[in-house]
XYZ file of C-alpha atoms in Angstrom:
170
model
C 14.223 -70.250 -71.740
C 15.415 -73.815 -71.589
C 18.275 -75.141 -73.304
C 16.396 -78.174 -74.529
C 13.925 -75.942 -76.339
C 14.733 -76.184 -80.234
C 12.615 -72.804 -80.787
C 14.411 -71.071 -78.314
C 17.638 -71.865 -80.299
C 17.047 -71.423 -83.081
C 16.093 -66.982 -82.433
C 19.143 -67.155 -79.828
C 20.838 -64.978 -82.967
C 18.537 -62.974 -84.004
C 16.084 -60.346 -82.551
C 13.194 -62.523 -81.693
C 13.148 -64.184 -78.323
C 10.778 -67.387 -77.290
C 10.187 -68.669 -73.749
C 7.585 -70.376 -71.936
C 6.514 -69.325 -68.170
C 4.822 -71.614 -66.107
C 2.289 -69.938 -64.181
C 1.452 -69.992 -60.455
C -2.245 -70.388 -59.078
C -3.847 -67.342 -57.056
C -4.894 -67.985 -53.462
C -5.145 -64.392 -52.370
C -8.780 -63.654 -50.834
C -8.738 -59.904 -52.937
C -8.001 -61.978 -56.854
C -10.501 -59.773 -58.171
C -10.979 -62.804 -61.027
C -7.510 -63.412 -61.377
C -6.594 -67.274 -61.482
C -3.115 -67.394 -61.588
C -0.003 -64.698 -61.523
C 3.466 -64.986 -62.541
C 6.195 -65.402 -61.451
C 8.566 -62.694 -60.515
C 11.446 -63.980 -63.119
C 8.583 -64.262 -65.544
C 10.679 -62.114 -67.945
C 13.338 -63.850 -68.655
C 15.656 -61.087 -66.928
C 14.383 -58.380 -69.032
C 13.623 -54.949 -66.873
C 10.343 -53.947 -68.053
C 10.369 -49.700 -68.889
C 8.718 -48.142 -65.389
C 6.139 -46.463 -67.740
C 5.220 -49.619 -69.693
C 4.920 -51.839 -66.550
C 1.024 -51.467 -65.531
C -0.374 -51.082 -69.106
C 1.847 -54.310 -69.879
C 0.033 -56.581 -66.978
C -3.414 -54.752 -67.771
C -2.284 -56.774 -71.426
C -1.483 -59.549 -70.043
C -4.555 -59.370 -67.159
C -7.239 -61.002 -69.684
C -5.087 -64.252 -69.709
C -4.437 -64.494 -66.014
C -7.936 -64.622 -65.881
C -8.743 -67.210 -68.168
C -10.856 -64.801 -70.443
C -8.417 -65.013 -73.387
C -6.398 -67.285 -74.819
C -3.689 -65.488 -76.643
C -2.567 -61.476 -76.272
C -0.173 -58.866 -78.463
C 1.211 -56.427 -76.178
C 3.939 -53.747 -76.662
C 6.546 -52.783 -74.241
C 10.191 -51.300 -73.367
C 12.495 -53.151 -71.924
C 16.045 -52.811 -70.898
C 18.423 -55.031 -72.608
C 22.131 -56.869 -71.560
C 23.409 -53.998 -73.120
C 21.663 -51.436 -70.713
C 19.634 -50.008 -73.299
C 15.749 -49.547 -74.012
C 14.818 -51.208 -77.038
C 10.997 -51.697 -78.178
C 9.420 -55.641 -78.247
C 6.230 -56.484 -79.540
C 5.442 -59.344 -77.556
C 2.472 -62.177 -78.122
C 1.325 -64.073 -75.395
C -0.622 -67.841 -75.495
C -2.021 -69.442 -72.632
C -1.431 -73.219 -72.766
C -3.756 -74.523 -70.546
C -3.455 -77.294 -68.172
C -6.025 -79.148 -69.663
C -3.868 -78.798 -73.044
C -0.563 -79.961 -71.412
C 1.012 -83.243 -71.733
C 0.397 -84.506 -68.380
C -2.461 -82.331 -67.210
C -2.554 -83.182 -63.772
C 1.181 -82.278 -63.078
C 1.645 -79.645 -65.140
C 0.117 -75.966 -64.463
C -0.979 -73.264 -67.289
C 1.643 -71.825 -68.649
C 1.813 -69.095 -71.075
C 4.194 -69.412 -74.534
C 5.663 -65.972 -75.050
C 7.241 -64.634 -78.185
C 9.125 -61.099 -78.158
C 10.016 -59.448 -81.338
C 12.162 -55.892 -81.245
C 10.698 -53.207 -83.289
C 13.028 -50.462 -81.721
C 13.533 -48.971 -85.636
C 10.027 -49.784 -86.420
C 8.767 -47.357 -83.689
C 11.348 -44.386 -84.555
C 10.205 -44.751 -88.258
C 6.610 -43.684 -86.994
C 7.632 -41.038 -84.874
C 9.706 -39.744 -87.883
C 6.558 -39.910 -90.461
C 4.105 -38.425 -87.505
C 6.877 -35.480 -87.098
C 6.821 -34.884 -91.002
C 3.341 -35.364 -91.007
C 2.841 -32.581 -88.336
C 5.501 -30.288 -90.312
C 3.403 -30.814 -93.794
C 0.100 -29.756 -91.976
C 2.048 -26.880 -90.636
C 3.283 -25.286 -94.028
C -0.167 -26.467 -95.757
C -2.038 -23.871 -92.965
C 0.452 -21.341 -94.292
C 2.311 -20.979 -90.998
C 5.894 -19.482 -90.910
C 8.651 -21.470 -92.234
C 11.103 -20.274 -89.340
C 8.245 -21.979 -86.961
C 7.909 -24.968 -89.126
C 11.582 -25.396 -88.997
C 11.507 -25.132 -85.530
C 9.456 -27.782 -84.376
C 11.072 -30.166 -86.842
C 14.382 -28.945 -85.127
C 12.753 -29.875 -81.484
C 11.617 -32.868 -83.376
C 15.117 -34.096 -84.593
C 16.182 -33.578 -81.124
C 13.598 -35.202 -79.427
C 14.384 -38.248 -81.878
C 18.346 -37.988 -80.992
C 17.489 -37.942 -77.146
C 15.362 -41.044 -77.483
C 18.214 -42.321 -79.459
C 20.555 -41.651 -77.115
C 18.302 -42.851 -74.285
C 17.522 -46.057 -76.020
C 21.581 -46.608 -76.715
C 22.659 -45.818 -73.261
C 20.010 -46.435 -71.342
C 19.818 -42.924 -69.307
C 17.766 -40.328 -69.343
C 19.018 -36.735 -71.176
C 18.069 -35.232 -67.375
């Protein structure tokens, strides 16, 4: 993010992010169709969830390659606060042809990150309730119904806690 960019700004205070990354061209003999890669700061100093890392460059894959122009992609990433937090991020590939000065500038992709942390607790609280409502519908035992939702509630807390300090309940 540069400090010139009005966009960028403007969502400094609030929970969207915008940045540009300029990407790099691929000279590797094994690109498997890949034209150009990022770079390594590419994230703005985010640190990308272990688990979320491959399927987020298998997203992001289809515009390295020039197949696609723009991506959604949805990923956990550890914050300045050292906690996981959910973005929704969307991806478009400015190509060079579309830059100002073609010839000097390369591709680069404008990236926009939204947090949907709450968003993605919310649906893992209606998919618990919806599991605990099929569960009494099929006639099964309250005590067991109230048991998963009890392993369900805790499972939410842990992620909670997880997500607010960043460390696993381990």
């Amino acid at each position: 993010m540069t400090s010139h960019d009005p966009l960028a700004a403007l969502l400094k205070n609030t929970e969207s992010r915008y940045w540009q990354v300029p990407l790099l061209p691929r000279v590797a003999a094994k690109d498997n169709g890949v034209r150009f890669m990022l770079p390594a700061d590419w994230s703005q100093g985010q640190i990308i969830h272990p688990q979320d890392e491959i399927g987020l460059h298998q997203c992001l894959r289809p515009l390295l390659m020039g197949t696609e122009s723009h991506v959604t992609c949805e990923y956990r990433a550890r914050q300045e606060q050292n906690e996981w937090r959910w973005f929704r991020l969307r991806v478009q590939l400015e190509s060079a042809a579309q830059a100002a000065v073609p010839e000097i500038q390369p591709p680069r992709f404008h990236c926009w990150a939204s947090e949907i942390t709450r968003q993605k607790r919310a649906e893992q609280l209606l998919a618990l309730q919806s599991r605990i409502v099929q569960q009494l519908a099929s006639g099964e035992a309250l005590p067991h119904v109230l048991e998963e939702l009890a392993l369900g509630v805790e499972a939410n807390y842990v992620g909670a806690s997880v997500s607010l300090l960043g460390v696993s309940a381990d």
